[in-house]
């Protein structure tokens, strides 16, 4: 088994509940297919989802869930957008009971099933791929594979690729497979962020790191990177008039970000706001700030900084490319907060497993 997966699973108990975590994992993928691909907006689908959350809780660790409820549920009552962060936290705690390799495997299988079902629905005419054309810069022709937006399909493909990347051995055949899929998806969706993020993943995967001093430098860069991204988002959004070319390159996202930031008060920074969904804000970092306010935002960064601090030389070869790629993608896409594309939530699983390992004195 890959050394990265061995280390990530180090602190796991041999006995674990397999039924509800697996059922929940597949149900989240099904929910994506039902609501995003087919377009079925049913309260029954949501009720079953939240029912699985409560049924899947490991009540032996109930104190952790009580903490989540105490912190997040009152915020959800004030800001309904915070329900997404609540769902991310609870699904992470439940599904992380499974070994990492099992999670990766079933994410891949579930996504292949969703892709096959989507293809079948396109074939019989239930849904149809839509073409999007952008002419401001390069006249890209973009397709969505029936998922409503080319970027959604790109996020779906990215989810599949990073799970495949983590579960496969790192060799030339693996990189070739990932590269070929990347190019096909990039040509089909026209997603520049997807292409750049995958190139970063593959490029950094081929860099050999063997010195402890290099690890320290890399950790400092990884700690600084998300903070720098947030600063850039806020700075560029508030000064969008001075960066019209960059705004065009980002498909007008800076204008949307500016609309959000200009409409919120200090209270929204603390509790979040539904405007983050109403204005179609794609940035993961703005979603982290405004879906639930300061508490979910702080939880993410606590988990992230702990994860970076616990990186060791044995797994840096996969951790550095993965984190760099995800953080870059998060700049303009909701890769960290789009729960229904569950393969991308693997970063939450890794960060949570790291906390469990730290409690048992295990270094990743």
XYZ file of C-alpha atoms in Angstrom, residues 1-363:
363
model
C 0.000 0.000 0.000
C 1.122 3.552 -0.697
C 3.110 5.084 2.179
C 0.877 8.174 2.158
C -2.241 6.062 2.780
C -0.493 4.028 5.482
C 0.474 7.186 7.359
C -2.957 8.754 6.979
C -4.565 5.623 8.416
C -2.036 5.257 11.256
C -4.305 6.391 14.070
C -7.377 4.447 13.036
C -8.991 1.865 15.222
C -9.079 -1.604 13.724
C -12.822 -1.851 14.373
C -15.037 0.696 12.679
C -18.619 1.084 11.560
C -18.755 0.519 7.808
C -22.464 0.558 6.934
C -23.592 4.129 7.614
C -20.366 5.848 6.503
C -20.480 4.018 3.159
C -24.216 4.577 2.775
C -23.734 8.277 3.474
C -20.838 8.534 1.012
C -22.885 7.017 -1.810
C -25.965 9.017 -0.869
C -24.069 12.318 -1.157
C -23.016 11.310 -4.670
C -26.612 10.306 -5.454
C -27.813 13.682 -4.126
C -25.456 15.407 -6.569
C -26.862 13.364 -9.451
C -30.475 13.947 -8.415
C -30.237 17.668 -7.686
C -27.469 18.932 -9.963
C -27.647 16.630 -12.984
C -31.336 15.662 -13.127
C -32.556 18.804 -11.376
C -34.825 17.110 -8.821
C -35.391 19.538 -5.944
C -37.116 17.356 -3.355
C -37.410 17.961 0.361
C -37.469 14.179 0.811
C -33.934 13.942 -0.600
C -32.764 16.518 1.956
C -34.639 14.893 4.855
C -33.058 11.515 4.055
C -29.638 13.166 3.891
C -29.938 14.771 7.335
C -31.415 11.531 8.666
C -28.296 9.682 7.526
C -26.139 12.307 9.246
C -27.780 11.635 12.601
C -27.864 7.863 12.123
C -24.207 7.789 11.105
C -22.886 9.623 14.140
C -20.496 7.620 16.292
C -22.114 8.233 19.671
C -19.007 6.989 21.460
C -17.498 10.321 20.441
C -20.691 12.299 21.069
C -18.836 15.141 22.815
C -17.250 16.181 19.512
C -20.630 16.311 17.793
C -22.146 18.266 20.662
C -19.376 20.820 20.179
C -20.225 21.064 16.475
C -23.930 21.423 17.231
C -23.333 24.103 19.857
C -21.102 26.103 17.513
C -22.862 25.694 14.192
C -26.607 25.084 14.678
C -27.337 28.502 16.252
C -25.541 30.117 13.311
C -27.651 28.039 10.871
C -30.808 29.474 12.468
C -29.581 33.003 11.763
C -27.849 32.290 8.441
C -29.310 29.332 6.463
C -26.217 29.269 4.218
C -24.271 27.886 7.186
C -26.082 24.545 6.829
C -23.572 23.581 4.173
C -20.636 23.975 6.558
C -22.536 22.025 9.227
C -23.100 19.210 6.713
C -19.410 19.219 5.708
C -18.255 18.914 9.331
C -20.640 16.068 10.184
C -20.113 14.063 6.962
C -16.366 14.380 7.520
C -16.607 12.999 11.056
C -18.804 10.110 9.905
C -17.056 9.069 6.674
C -13.573 9.515 8.202
C -14.342 6.412 10.296
C -13.476 4.427 7.160
C -9.859 3.749 6.138
C -8.581 6.300 3.657
C -8.041 3.749 0.899
C -11.662 2.602 1.189
C -12.906 6.195 0.984
C -10.795 6.874 -2.104
C -11.914 3.639 -3.767
C -15.621 4.235 -3.168
C -15.393 7.884 -4.222
C -13.944 6.716 -7.529
C -16.577 3.990 -7.977
C -19.411 6.378 -7.076
C -18.187 8.971 -9.558
C -17.869 6.399 -12.320
C -21.478 5.395 -11.614
C -22.607 9.043 -11.730
C -20.725 9.579 -14.993
C -22.305 6.440 -16.474
C -25.786 7.519 -15.347
C -25.241 11.009 -16.756
C -24.096 9.511 -20.059
C -27.175 7.269 -20.158
C -29.465 10.230 -19.429
C -27.839 12.184 -22.239
C -28.194 9.195 -24.586
C -31.948 8.787 -23.968
C -32.593 12.540 -23.937
C -33.478 13.171 -20.276
C -30.715 15.792 -20.120
C -28.527 17.347 -22.778
C -25.075 18.917 -22.748
C -25.191 22.687 -23.079
C -22.663 24.813 -24.887
C -21.333 28.017 -23.325
C -19.361 30.527 -25.377
C -17.216 33.283 -23.891
C -15.913 35.910 -26.312
C -14.430 38.586 -24.028
C -10.938 37.097 -24.267
C -10.550 33.959 -26.325
C -13.984 32.868 -27.552
C -13.827 29.559 -25.717
C -16.450 26.957 -26.565
C -17.351 25.206 -23.322
C -19.589 22.221 -22.515
C -21.187 21.172 -19.226
C -22.002 17.454 -19.806
C -25.518 18.129 -18.581
C -24.375 19.453 -15.187
C -25.577 23.013 -15.709
C -22.150 24.652 -15.874
C -18.793 23.685 -17.433
C -17.076 24.538 -14.137
C -19.298 22.055 -12.298
C -18.200 19.280 -14.641
C -14.579 20.424 -14.234
C -14.968 20.208 -10.437
C -16.512 16.761 -10.858
C -13.571 15.613 -13.004
C -11.060 17.184 -10.595
C -12.691 15.286 -7.727
C -12.229 12.021 -9.611
C -8.620 12.809 -10.525
C -7.368 13.722 -7.052
C -8.876 10.556 -5.578
C -7.247 8.555 -8.373
C -3.974 10.397 -7.733
C -4.011 9.521 -4.027
C -4.913 5.856 -4.423
C -2.521 4.984 -7.279
C 1.217 4.489 -7.001
C 3.219 7.457 -8.212
C 4.799 6.403 -11.499
C 4.916 7.456 -15.148
C 1.823 5.441 -16.077
C -0.198 7.137 -13.360
C 0.925 10.588 -14.453
C 0.165 9.781 -18.083
C -3.374 8.654 -17.269
C -3.991 11.765 -15.164
C -2.528 14.009 -17.853
C -4.640 12.516 -20.650
C -7.860 12.843 -18.648
C -6.858 16.392 -17.715
C -6.408 17.411 -21.341
C -9.713 15.857 -22.428
C -11.647 17.573 -19.640
C -9.848 20.867 -20.249
C -10.664 20.825 -23.960
C -14.294 19.916 -23.237
C -14.997 22.377 -20.393
C -12.559 25.171 -21.275
C -11.791 25.520 -17.564
C -8.467 27.307 -17.168
C -8.417 26.956 -13.383
C -8.912 23.209 -13.654
C -6.093 22.906 -16.195
C -3.637 25.030 -14.194
C -4.458 23.228 -10.939
C -3.892 19.811 -12.509
C -0.643 20.929 -14.145
C 0.563 22.155 -10.738
C -0.408 18.787 -9.213
C 1.462 16.786 -11.848
C 4.475 19.104 -11.973
C 5.057 19.151 -8.213
C 4.565 15.382 -8.047
C 7.744 14.972 -10.066
C 9.886 17.081 -7.765
C 12.029 15.049 -5.389
C 12.280 16.376 -1.824
C 14.749 14.691 0.477
C 16.107 17.267 2.926
C 14.592 18.286 6.248
C 15.479 21.936 5.587
C 13.397 21.814 2.408
C 10.453 20.455 4.411
C 10.601 23.473 6.734
C 10.615 25.897 3.805
C 7.714 24.069 2.145
C 5.699 24.125 5.361
C 6.201 27.871 5.687
C 5.076 28.379 2.080
C 1.986 26.203 2.601
C 1.123 28.129 5.775
C 1.449 31.459 3.962
C -0.305 30.484 0.728
C -3.982 30.534 1.850
C -3.452 33.741 3.821
C -1.903 35.344 0.738
C -4.789 34.137 -1.445
C -7.376 35.656 0.913
C -5.474 38.936 0.968
C -5.349 38.969 -2.853
C -9.064 38.212 -3.155
C -10.008 41.089 -0.872
C -7.476 43.514 -2.335
C -8.267 42.799 -5.985
C -12.014 42.765 -5.379
C -11.975 46.155 -3.665
C -9.804 47.566 -6.475
C -11.446 45.835 -9.424
C -11.476 49.003 -11.559
C -7.678 48.959 -11.630
C -7.506 45.318 -12.760
C -9.966 45.104 -15.648
C -7.778 42.722 -17.671
C -7.395 40.354 -14.731
C -11.133 40.586 -14.105
C -11.777 39.521 -17.706
C -9.272 36.691 -17.353
C -11.197 35.540 -14.278
C -14.500 35.715 -16.214
C -15.785 38.700 -14.228
C -15.362 37.042 -10.844
C -13.695 40.088 -9.276
C -16.826 42.132 -10.049
C -18.980 39.504 -8.335
C -16.636 39.395 -5.357
C -16.768 43.186 -5.128
C -20.588 43.085 -5.155
C -20.553 40.717 -2.199
C -17.907 42.546 -0.175
C -19.616 45.886 -0.793
C -22.934 44.538 0.486
C -21.910 43.025 3.820
C -21.406 44.536 7.253
C -19.145 43.447 10.089
C -21.990 41.278 11.418
C -21.933 39.193 8.197
C -18.204 38.587 8.655
C -19.000 37.108 12.058
C -22.166 35.128 11.188
C -22.075 34.833 7.377
C -24.732 35.739 4.816
C -26.951 34.058 2.207
C -25.621 36.549 -0.356
C -22.638 34.234 -0.873
C -25.003 31.869 -2.712
C -27.356 34.430 -4.243
C -24.515 36.229 -6.079
C -22.938 32.998 -7.416
C -19.622 33.465 -5.648
C -17.239 30.685 -6.686
C -14.241 31.299 -4.428
C -13.883 28.651 -1.706
C -12.345 31.171 0.652
C -15.243 33.612 0.381
C -17.602 30.691 0.960
C -15.638 29.716 4.066
C -15.933 33.277 5.375
C -19.560 33.976 4.519
C -21.348 30.622 4.635
C -20.944 30.351 8.369
C -18.884 33.285 9.500
C -15.836 33.259 11.687
C -16.348 29.905 13.463
C -16.363 27.547 10.404
C -13.613 29.686 8.885
C -11.504 29.284 12.029
C -12.204 25.527 12.159
C -10.933 25.097 8.605
C -7.720 26.992 9.268
C -7.144 25.197 12.556
C -7.399 21.847 10.751
C -5.305 23.107 7.842
C -2.428 24.506 9.920
C -2.358 21.376 12.077
C -2.212 19.261 8.928
C 0.676 21.275 7.479
C 2.551 21.204 10.792
C 2.326 17.402 10.916
C 3.713 16.752 7.421
C 6.810 14.555 7.392
C 9.278 13.721 4.653
C 7.635 10.338 3.886
C 4.415 11.877 2.580
C 5.510 15.300 1.337
C 5.688 13.900 -2.201
C 1.885 13.636 -2.320
C 0.858 16.252 0.238
C 2.653 19.226 -1.349
C 1.172 18.722 -4.858
C -2.303 18.005 -3.475
C -2.485 21.021 -1.151
C -0.939 23.384 -3.718
C -3.364 22.249 -6.395
C -6.462 22.436 -4.175
C -5.574 25.864 -2.782
C -5.001 27.196 -6.285
C -8.323 25.780 -7.492
C -10.009 27.261 -4.396
C -9.055 30.769 -5.489
C -11.873 30.883 -8.057
C -13.932 27.723 -7.485
C -15.842 26.256 -4.522
C -13.723 23.105 -4.411
C -13.565 23.206 -0.579
C -17.274 23.771 -0.002
C -19.174 21.976 -2.808
C -20.213 19.074 -0.581
C -22.175 17.178 -3.252
C -19.039 16.665 -5.343
C -17.793 14.602 -2.468
C -14.460 13.514 -3.900
C -13.166 17.047 -3.359
C -14.040 16.752 0.342
C -11.107 14.333 0.659
C -9.051 17.290 1.918
C -11.432 17.610 4.901
C -11.063 13.860 5.531
C -7.262 14.116 5.502
C -7.221 17.114 7.841
C -9.628 15.454 10.269
C -7.711 12.152 10.255
C -4.579 14.153 10.992
C -6.170 15.542 14.178
C -7.079 12.010 15.252
C -3.495 10.899 14.626
C -2.065 13.842 16.584
C -4.173 12.846 19.584
C -2.507 9.434 19.452
C 0.973 10.900 19.096
C 1.421 9.874 15.460
C 3.439 12.068 13.090
